[in-house]
Amino acid sequence: MAREKCVLAYSGGMDSTISTVWIQDNYNMDVVTLTVDLGAGPEIVGVKERAASAGAIDSLVWDVRDEFVNEYVFPGLKAGAMYEGVYALSTALGRPLMAKKLVEAARQVGATAVAHGCTGKGNDQVRFDAGIMTLAAHGEPLKIVAPAREWGMTRDEEKMYAAKAGLELREVGDDQRVYSIDRNLWGQAIEGEDLEDTWEAPPEDAFSWTRQISDTPDEPVEVAIGFEKGVPVSIDGTLKSGVELIAILNEIAGEHGVGRIDHVENRLVGIKSREVYETPAAVVLHSALKALETATMSREQQRVKENLSAIYSDMVYDGRWFTELRRNIAAFMESAHEYSTGDVRVRLHKGSCIVVGRRSPFSLYDFDLATYSTTDAFDHEAATGFIDIYSLSARTQSRKQTNSEAR
Ligand code: ARG
């Protein structure tokens, strides 16, 4: 009888290569690797070869960058999804799509299990497991294998598995630091090494997308971003696909040192962890869209949106992507952005991204109402009547209950 199959989420790195061997040995299953390209860049090169040398019977590489940007990143942007106000949720937005692709691949190759490389301490295991179980709830149940959560390997065992995969493990004590990095088009998350001391400033070698301030250009650069219904569609008047636009902004803003985040974060599993992120494009696009909203949304829309943003951000972080509530809030965001069409000018300089201009055919900013010149269209007479009624309840209460000017 043929062995059961397991589809493994495969980055091509050391851990996932070791996992390929480990699953064959410990679960007696054939392994099909699935590399989901979310725009992590050169890491994808050579994955098929590495998977084969680790004994995978097949290796799939799926480019899902457009789907990632259009169905996860941009909805997140429109929802103002920023965990704890600073983290653009790059990893957290990628996981549900990876879970979806794992389930799709499993169905395609007739696998009975899927596997991912998450440990038992992070958020990502929750996002994967919850996503997989939710999406697989309709059909045959899928087993979930998580080697790094299960194996408890010693260094010697790790070496043995690496050797089986035709790889050599780095020696401990090498002076080059090895961070734990997760990256996709929307940002990279950097953990480990010296960053585990919250008092230590992040060492320069932790960063690779953004320049340190002393190396950034002395002259600022201005970029105009065009939005249509809350979706960024152009840079300096030239139409771009979402994937292109994000790549370009990562480049330009990174060059000016924009997008470094240093945060002590509340993980879902109860741990606080020191997280360093590089998310240049996300920082620019979030500030730009927020600026556009100040012109195109009413005060009440802005307030309700902000409240829902906080809920939405926690849900994405907590692995609740595939839920009705997440979809409900997304529907509100879609509707709230009906008129978020226009341009925003940002100035990038020495690590800062400052909005210096915004315009929209639907802007609620009315010059004739707002101007300080004497020819304005605002009814000054009506203001006194308005305030009279507006302050009525406060005055009544003061008269009947307070009895004292001092209060
Ligand atoms: N803390 C972030 C999150 O939970 C990023 C985790 C990414 N993992 C890593 N190995 N750096 O979304």
Coordinates of C-alpha atoms and ligand atoms in Angstrom, one line a residue:
M1 CA 0.0 0.0 0.0
A2 CA 1.3 3.5 -0.8
R3 CA 2.4 5.6 2.1
E4 CA 0.3 8.4 3.2
K5 CA 1.3 11.9 2.0
C6 CA 2.0 15.0 3.9
V7 CA 2.2 18.5 2.4
L8 CA 4.9 20.5 4.2
A9 CA 5.1 24.3 4.1
Y10 CA 8.6 24.7 2.9
S11 CA 10.7 27.8 3.0
G12 CA 13.9 26.1 1.8
G13 CA 15.7 27.0 5.0
M14 CA 17.6 24.7 7.3
D15 CA 14.7 23.9 9.7
S16 CA 12.2 23.1 7.0
T17 CA 14.7 21.0 5.1
I18 CA 15.4 19.0 8.3
S19 CA 11.6 18.7 8.8
T20 CA 11.3 17.1 5.4
V21 CA 13.5 14.2 6.5
W22 CA 12.0 14.1 10.0
I23 CA 8.5 13.6 8.8
Q24 CA 9.5 10.7 6.6
D25 CA 11.3 9.1 9.5
N26 CA 8.9 9.8 12.3
Y27 CA 5.5 9.6 10.5
N28 CA 6.4 7.1 7.8
M29 CA 4.8 9.5 5.3
D30 CA 5.9 10.7 1.8
V31 CA 6.5 14.4 1.8
V32 CA 5.4 16.9 -0.8
T33 CA 6.9 20.3 -0.2
L34 CA 4.9 23.5 -0.9
T35 CA 6.7 26.8 -1.2
V36 CA 4.3 29.6 -1.1
D37 CA 5.9 32.7 -2.7
L38 CA 4.6 35.8 -0.8
G39 CA 7.4 37.9 -2.2
A40 CA 10.2 36.9 0.2
G41 CA 12.7 37.3 -2.6
P42 CA 15.8 35.3 -3.4
E43 CA 15.1 32.7 -0.8
I44 CA 12.9 30.9 -3.3
V45 CA 15.9 30.1 -5.5
G46 CA 17.0 26.5 -5.4
V47 CA 14.1 25.2 -3.2
K48 CA 13.2 22.4 -5.5
E49 CA 16.7 21.0 -5.5
R50 CA 16.9 21.2 -1.7
A51 CA 13.5 19.5 -1.2
A52 CA 14.6 16.7 -3.6
S53 CA 17.8 16.1 -1.7
A54 CA 15.9 15.9 1.5
G55 CA 13.8 13.1 -0.1
A56 CA 10.6 15.0 -1.0
I57 CA 8.6 13.0 -3.6
D58 CA 7.5 16.3 -5.2
S59 CA 7.9 20.0 -4.6
L60 CA 5.4 22.6 -5.5
V61 CA 6.3 26.3 -5.8
W62 CA 3.3 28.6 -6.0
D63 CA 3.6 32.3 -6.7
V64 CA 0.7 33.8 -4.8
R65 CA 2.0 37.4 -4.6
D66 CA -1.0 39.0 -6.3
E67 CA -3.5 37.1 -4.3
F68 CA -1.5 38.0 -1.1
V69 CA -1.5 41.7 -1.9
N70 CA -5.1 42.0 -3.3
E71 CA -6.9 39.7 -0.8
Y72 CA -4.9 40.0 2.4
V73 CA -2.5 43.0 2.4
F74 CA -4.8 45.6 0.9
P75 CA -7.9 44.6 2.8
G76 CA -5.6 44.9 5.9
L77 CA -4.5 48.3 4.8
K78 CA -8.0 49.5 4.2
A79 CA -8.9 48.2 7.7
G80 CA -6.0 50.2 9.2
A81 CA -4.6 46.9 10.5
M82 CA -1.7 47.8 12.8
Y83 CA -1.2 45.6 15.8
E84 CA -0.7 47.6 18.9
G85 CA -0.5 50.6 16.7
V86 CA 2.9 49.8 15.2
Y87 CA 3.1 46.3 13.6
A88 CA 1.7 46.2 10.1
L89 CA 1.0 42.4 10.5
S90 CA 3.1 41.3 7.7
T91 CA 3.6 37.7 9.0
A92 CA 0.1 37.5 10.4
L93 CA -1.5 38.4 7.1
G94 CA 0.7 35.8 5.3
R95 CA -0.2 32.8 7.4
P96 CA -3.9 32.4 6.6
L97 CA -3.0 32.4 2.9
M98 CA -0.3 29.8 3.5
A99 CA -2.8 27.7 5.4
K100 CA -5.3 28.0 2.6
K101 CA -2.7 26.9 0.0
L102 CA -1.6 24.0 2.2
V103 CA -5.2 22.7 2.3
E104 CA -5.6 23.2 -1.4
A105 CA -2.3 21.4 -2.1
A106 CA -3.3 18.5 0.2
R107 CA -6.6 18.1 -1.6
Q108 CA -4.8 18.2 -5.0
V109 CA -2.2 15.5 -4.2
G110 CA -4.4 13.4 -2.0
A111 CA -2.5 14.0 1.2
T112 CA -3.9 13.1 4.6
A113 CA -1.7 15.5 6.5
V114 CA -0.2 19.0 6.3
A115 CA 2.9 20.3 8.1
H116 CA 4.4 23.6 9.1
G117 CA 7.6 24.6 10.8
C118 CA 6.2 26.6 13.7
T119 CA 7.3 26.1 17.3
G120 CA 5.1 25.8 20.3
K121 CA 5.8 29.3 21.6
G122 CA 4.6 31.6 18.9
N123 CA 1.5 33.0 17.2
D124 CA 2.1 31.4 13.9
Q125 CA 1.2 27.9 15.0
V126 CA -2.2 29.2 16.1
R127 CA -2.7 31.0 12.8
F128 CA -1.7 27.9 10.8
D129 CA -3.6 25.3 12.8
A130 CA -6.8 27.5 13.2
G131 CA -6.7 28.3 9.5
I132 CA -6.1 24.8 8.4
M133 CA -8.8 23.3 10.6
T134 CA -11.3 25.9 9.6
L135 CA -10.7 25.5 5.9
A136 CA -10.6 21.7 6.1
A137 CA -13.8 21.5 8.2
H138 CA -15.8 20.7 5.1
G139 CA -14.0 17.6 3.8
E140 CA -11.8 14.8 5.0
P141 CA -10.1 15.8 8.2
L142 CA -6.4 16.7 7.8
K143 CA -3.8 15.8 10.4
I144 CA -1.5 18.6 11.3
V145 CA 2.2 17.8 11.9
A146 CA 4.4 20.5 13.4
P147 CA 8.0 19.0 13.6
A148 CA 9.5 21.9 15.5
R149 CA 6.8 21.8 18.1
E150 CA 7.1 18.1 18.5
W151 CA 10.7 17.0 18.0
G152 CA 12.6 18.4 21.0
M153 CA 15.8 17.6 19.1
T154 CA 19.3 17.8 20.5
R155 CA 22.0 19.4 18.5
D156 CA 23.4 16.0 17.6
E157 CA 20.1 14.8 16.3
E158 CA 19.7 18.0 14.3
K159 CA 23.1 17.3 12.8
M160 CA 22.1 13.8 11.9
Y161 CA 19.0 15.0 10.1
A162 CA 20.9 17.8 8.4
A163 CA 23.4 15.2 7.1
K164 CA 20.6 13.0 5.8
A165 CA 19.3 16.0 3.9
G166 CA 22.8 16.6 2.5
L167 CA 23.3 19.8 4.5
E168 CA 25.8 20.8 7.0
L169 CA 24.7 22.5 10.1
R170 CA 26.4 25.8 11.1
E171 CA 28.8 25.4 13.9
V172 CA 27.8 27.1 17.2
G173 CA 30.2 29.8 18.1
D174 CA 30.4 31.2 14.5
D175 CA 30.7 34.9 14.9
Q176 CA 28.0 35.7 12.4
R177 CA 24.7 36.3 14.1
V178 CA 21.7 34.3 13.0
Y179 CA 18.4 36.0 13.5
S180 CA 15.1 34.3 13.2
I181 CA 13.5 36.1 10.2
D182 CA 10.2 35.8 8.6
R183 CA 9.7 37.9 5.5
N184 CA 7.2 38.6 2.8
L185 CA 6.5 41.6 0.5
W186 CA 4.7 43.5 3.3
G187 CA 7.6 43.3 5.8
Q188 CA 10.1 41.3 7.6
A189 CA 10.1 40.3 11.3
I190 CA 13.4 39.9 13.0
E191 CA 13.9 38.1 16.3
G192 CA 16.5 36.4 18.4
E193 CA 20.2 37.0 19.2
D194 CA 20.9 40.3 20.9
L195 CA 17.4 41.5 20.3
E196 CA 16.3 39.2 23.2
D197 CA 17.7 41.9 25.6
T198 CA 15.1 44.6 25.5
W199 CA 17.6 47.2 26.7
E200 CA 20.1 46.5 23.8
A201 CA 19.6 48.7 20.8
P202 CA 19.1 46.5 17.7
P203 CA 22.5 45.9 16.1
E204 CA 22.9 47.2 12.6
D205 CA 23.3 43.8 11.1
A206 CA 19.7 42.9 12.0
F207 CA 18.5 45.2 9.2
S208 CA 18.6 44.6 5.5
W209 CA 15.7 46.6 4.0
T210 CA 16.4 50.0 5.6
R211 CA 19.4 52.1 5.8
Q212 CA 20.7 53.5 9.1
I213 CA 20.0 57.3 9.4
S214 CA 23.7 58.2 8.9
D215 CA 23.7 56.5 5.5
T216 CA 20.5 58.0 4.2
P217 CA 20.4 60.7 1.6
D218 CA 20.7 64.3 2.9
E219 CA 18.0 65.5 0.5
P220 CA 14.4 64.4 1.1
V221 CA 12.4 62.8 -1.6
E222 CA 8.7 63.3 -2.3
V223 CA 6.4 60.6 -3.6
A224 CA 2.8 61.0 -4.7
I225 CA 0.6 58.0 -4.1
G226 CA -2.7 57.6 -5.9
F227 CA -5.6 55.7 -4.3
E228 CA -8.8 54.3 -5.7
K229 CA -11.4 53.4 -3.1
G230 CA -8.7 52.9 -0.5
V231 CA -6.4 50.9 -2.7
P232 CA -3.1 52.3 -3.8
V233 CA -2.8 52.2 -7.6
S234 CA -0.1 54.6 -8.7
I235 CA 3.2 56.3 -7.8
D236 CA 3.8 59.7 -9.1
G237 CA 1.0 59.4 -11.6
T238 CA 2.1 56.1 -13.1
L239 CA -0.2 53.1 -12.6
K240 CA 1.4 50.1 -10.9
S241 CA 0.2 46.7 -9.8
G242 CA 0.0 46.2 -6.0
V243 CA 3.0 44.0 -6.0
E244 CA 5.1 46.5 -8.0
L245 CA 3.9 49.4 -6.0
I246 CA 4.9 47.8 -2.7
A247 CA 8.3 46.7 -4.0
I248 CA 9.0 50.2 -5.2
L249 CA 8.0 51.8 -2.0
N250 CA 10.0 49.3 0.1
E251 CA 13.0 50.4 -2.0
I252 CA 12.6 54.2 -1.9
A253 CA 11.4 54.4 1.7
G254 CA 14.0 51.9 2.9
E255 CA 16.7 54.0 1.3
H256 CA 15.6 56.9 3.5
G257 CA 15.5 54.8 6.6
V258 CA 11.8 54.7 6.9
G259 CA 10.0 51.6 8.4
R260 CA 12.2 50.4 11.3
I261 CA 10.0 49.3 14.2
D262 CA 11.3 48.2 17.6
H263 CA 8.5 46.8 19.7
V264 CA 7.9 44.7 22.8
E265 CA 4.9 42.8 21.7
N266 CA 2.0 40.9 23.4
R267 CA 1.8 37.4 21.9
L268 CA -1.4 35.5 21.8
V269 CA 0.2 32.8 23.9
G270 CA 0.9 35.1 26.8
I271 CA 4.5 35.9 26.2
K272 CA 5.9 39.3 25.6
S273 CA 8.6 39.3 23.0
R274 CA 11.0 41.9 21.5
E275 CA 10.2 42.2 17.8
V276 CA 12.0 44.3 15.3
Y277 CA 10.3 44.9 11.9
E278 CA 11.2 46.5 8.7
T279 CA 8.1 47.6 6.8
P280 CA 8.9 50.6 4.7
A281 CA 6.1 50.4 2.2
A282 CA 3.5 49.6 4.9
V283 CA 4.5 52.6 7.0
V284 CA 4.2 54.9 3.9
L285 CA 0.9 53.4 2.7
H286 CA -0.8 53.4 6.1
S287 CA 0.1 57.1 6.8
A288 CA -0.9 58.1 3.3
L289 CA -4.3 56.4 3.4
K290 CA -5.0 57.7 6.8
A291 CA -4.2 61.2 5.5
L292 CA -6.6 60.7 2.6
E293 CA -9.3 59.5 5.0
T294 CA -9.1 62.8 7.0
A295 CA -10.3 64.5 3.9
T296 CA -12.8 62.0 2.5
M297 CA -14.5 60.5 5.6
S298 CA -16.8 62.2 8.1
R299 CA -15.7 62.5 11.7
E300 CA -18.1 59.7 12.7
Q301 CA -16.9 57.4 9.9
Q302 CA -13.3 58.0 11.1
R303 CA -14.2 57.2 14.7
V304 CA -16.1 54.0 13.9
K305 CA -13.4 52.9 11.6
E306 CA -10.8 53.4 14.2
N307 CA -12.7 51.3 16.8
L308 CA -13.2 48.5 14.3
S309 CA -9.5 48.8 13.2
A310 CA -8.4 47.8 16.7
I311 CA -10.7 44.8 16.7
Y312 CA -9.7 43.8 13.2
S313 CA -6.0 44.1 14.0
D314 CA -6.3 41.8 17.0
M315 CA -8.3 39.3 15.0
V316 CA -5.6 39.2 12.3
Y317 CA -2.9 38.9 14.9
D318 CA -4.8 36.2 16.8
G319 CA -5.3 33.9 13.8
R320 CA -9.0 34.7 13.3
W321 CA -8.8 35.5 9.6
F322 CA -11.3 32.9 8.4
T323 CA -14.2 34.1 10.6
E324 CA -17.5 35.7 9.8
L325 CA -16.7 38.7 12.1
R326 CA -13.5 39.4 10.3
R327 CA -15.5 39.4 7.0
N328 CA -18.2 41.6 8.5
I329 CA -15.6 44.2 9.5
A330 CA -13.9 44.0 6.1
A331 CA -17.3 44.7 4.5
F332 CA -17.6 47.8 6.6
M333 CA -14.1 48.9 5.5
E334 CA -15.0 48.4 1.9
S335 CA -18.0 50.5 2.2
A336 CA -16.2 53.2 4.3
H337 CA -13.6 53.5 1.5
E338 CA -16.2 54.2 -1.3
Y339 CA -14.8 57.7 -1.7
S340 CA -11.2 57.2 -0.7
T341 CA -10.0 58.2 -4.1
G342 CA -7.3 60.8 -4.6
D343 CA -3.6 61.5 -4.1
V344 CA -1.4 61.9 -1.1
R345 CA 2.1 63.4 -1.2
V346 CA 4.6 62.1 1.4
R347 CA 8.1 63.4 2.1
L348 CA 10.7 60.8 3.1
H349 CA 13.7 62.0 4.9
K350 CA 16.1 60.6 7.5
G351 CA 13.7 57.9 8.8
S352 CA 10.6 59.9 8.7
C353 CA 7.6 59.8 6.5
I354 CA 5.6 63.0 6.6
V355 CA 2.4 63.7 4.7
V356 CA 2.7 67.1 3.0
G357 CA -0.4 67.1 0.8
R358 CA -3.6 65.4 0.0
R359 CA -6.4 65.9 -2.5
S360 CA -9.5 64.1 -3.7
P361 CA -12.4 64.8 -6.0
F362 CA -14.6 63.7 -3.0
S363 CA -12.8 65.8 -0.4
L364 CA -15.1 67.1 2.3
Y365 CA -12.7 69.9 2.9
D366 CA -14.5 73.0 1.6
F367 CA -12.3 76.0 1.1
D368 CA -15.2 78.5 1.2
L369 CA -16.2 77.1 4.6
A370 CA -12.8 76.8 6.1
T371 CA -11.1 79.9 5.0
Y372 CA -10.3 82.7 7.6
S373 CA -10.9 85.4 5.0
T374 CA -14.0 87.6 5.5
T375 CA -15.6 86.3 2.4
D376 CA -16.2 82.8 3.8
A377 CA -19.5 81.0 3.3
F378 CA -20.0 80.0 7.0
D379 CA -23.0 81.4 8.7
H380 CA -21.5 83.1 11.8
E381 CA -25.0 84.2 13.0
A382 CA -26.2 80.7 13.1
A383 CA -23.3 79.7 15.3
T384 CA -24.7 81.5 18.4
G385 CA -28.1 79.8 18.0
F386 CA -26.4 76.4 17.6
I387 CA -24.3 76.9 20.7
D388 CA -27.4 78.0 22.7
I389 CA -29.1 74.7 22.0
Y390 CA -25.9 72.6 22.1
S391 CA -25.1 73.8 25.6
L392 CA -28.7 73.6 26.8
S393 CA -28.5 70.3 28.8
A394 CA -25.2 71.3 30.4
R395 CA -26.7 74.6 31.5
T396 CA -29.8 73.0 32.8
Q397 CA -27.8 70.5 34.9
S398 CA -25.6 73.3 36.2
R399 CA -28.6 75.3 37.3
K400 CA -30.5 72.4 38.9
Q401 CA -27.7 70.3 40.4
T402 CA -24.4 72.0 40.7
N403 CA -25.1 75.2 42.6
S404 CA -21.5 76.2 42.6
E405 CA -19.4 78.1 40.1
A406 CA -16.3 76.3 41.4
R407 CA -17.3 72.9 40.1
Ligands
ARG1 N1 5.7 38.6 16.0 C1 5.3 38.5 14.7 C2 3.9 37.9 14.6 O1 3.6 37.1 15.4 C3 6.3 37.9 13.7 C4 6.7 36.5 13.9 C5 7.6 36.1 12.8 N2 8.5 35.0 13.1 C6 9.9 35.2 13.1 N3 10.6 34.1 13.1 N4 10.5 36.3 13.1 O2 3.2 38.1 13.6

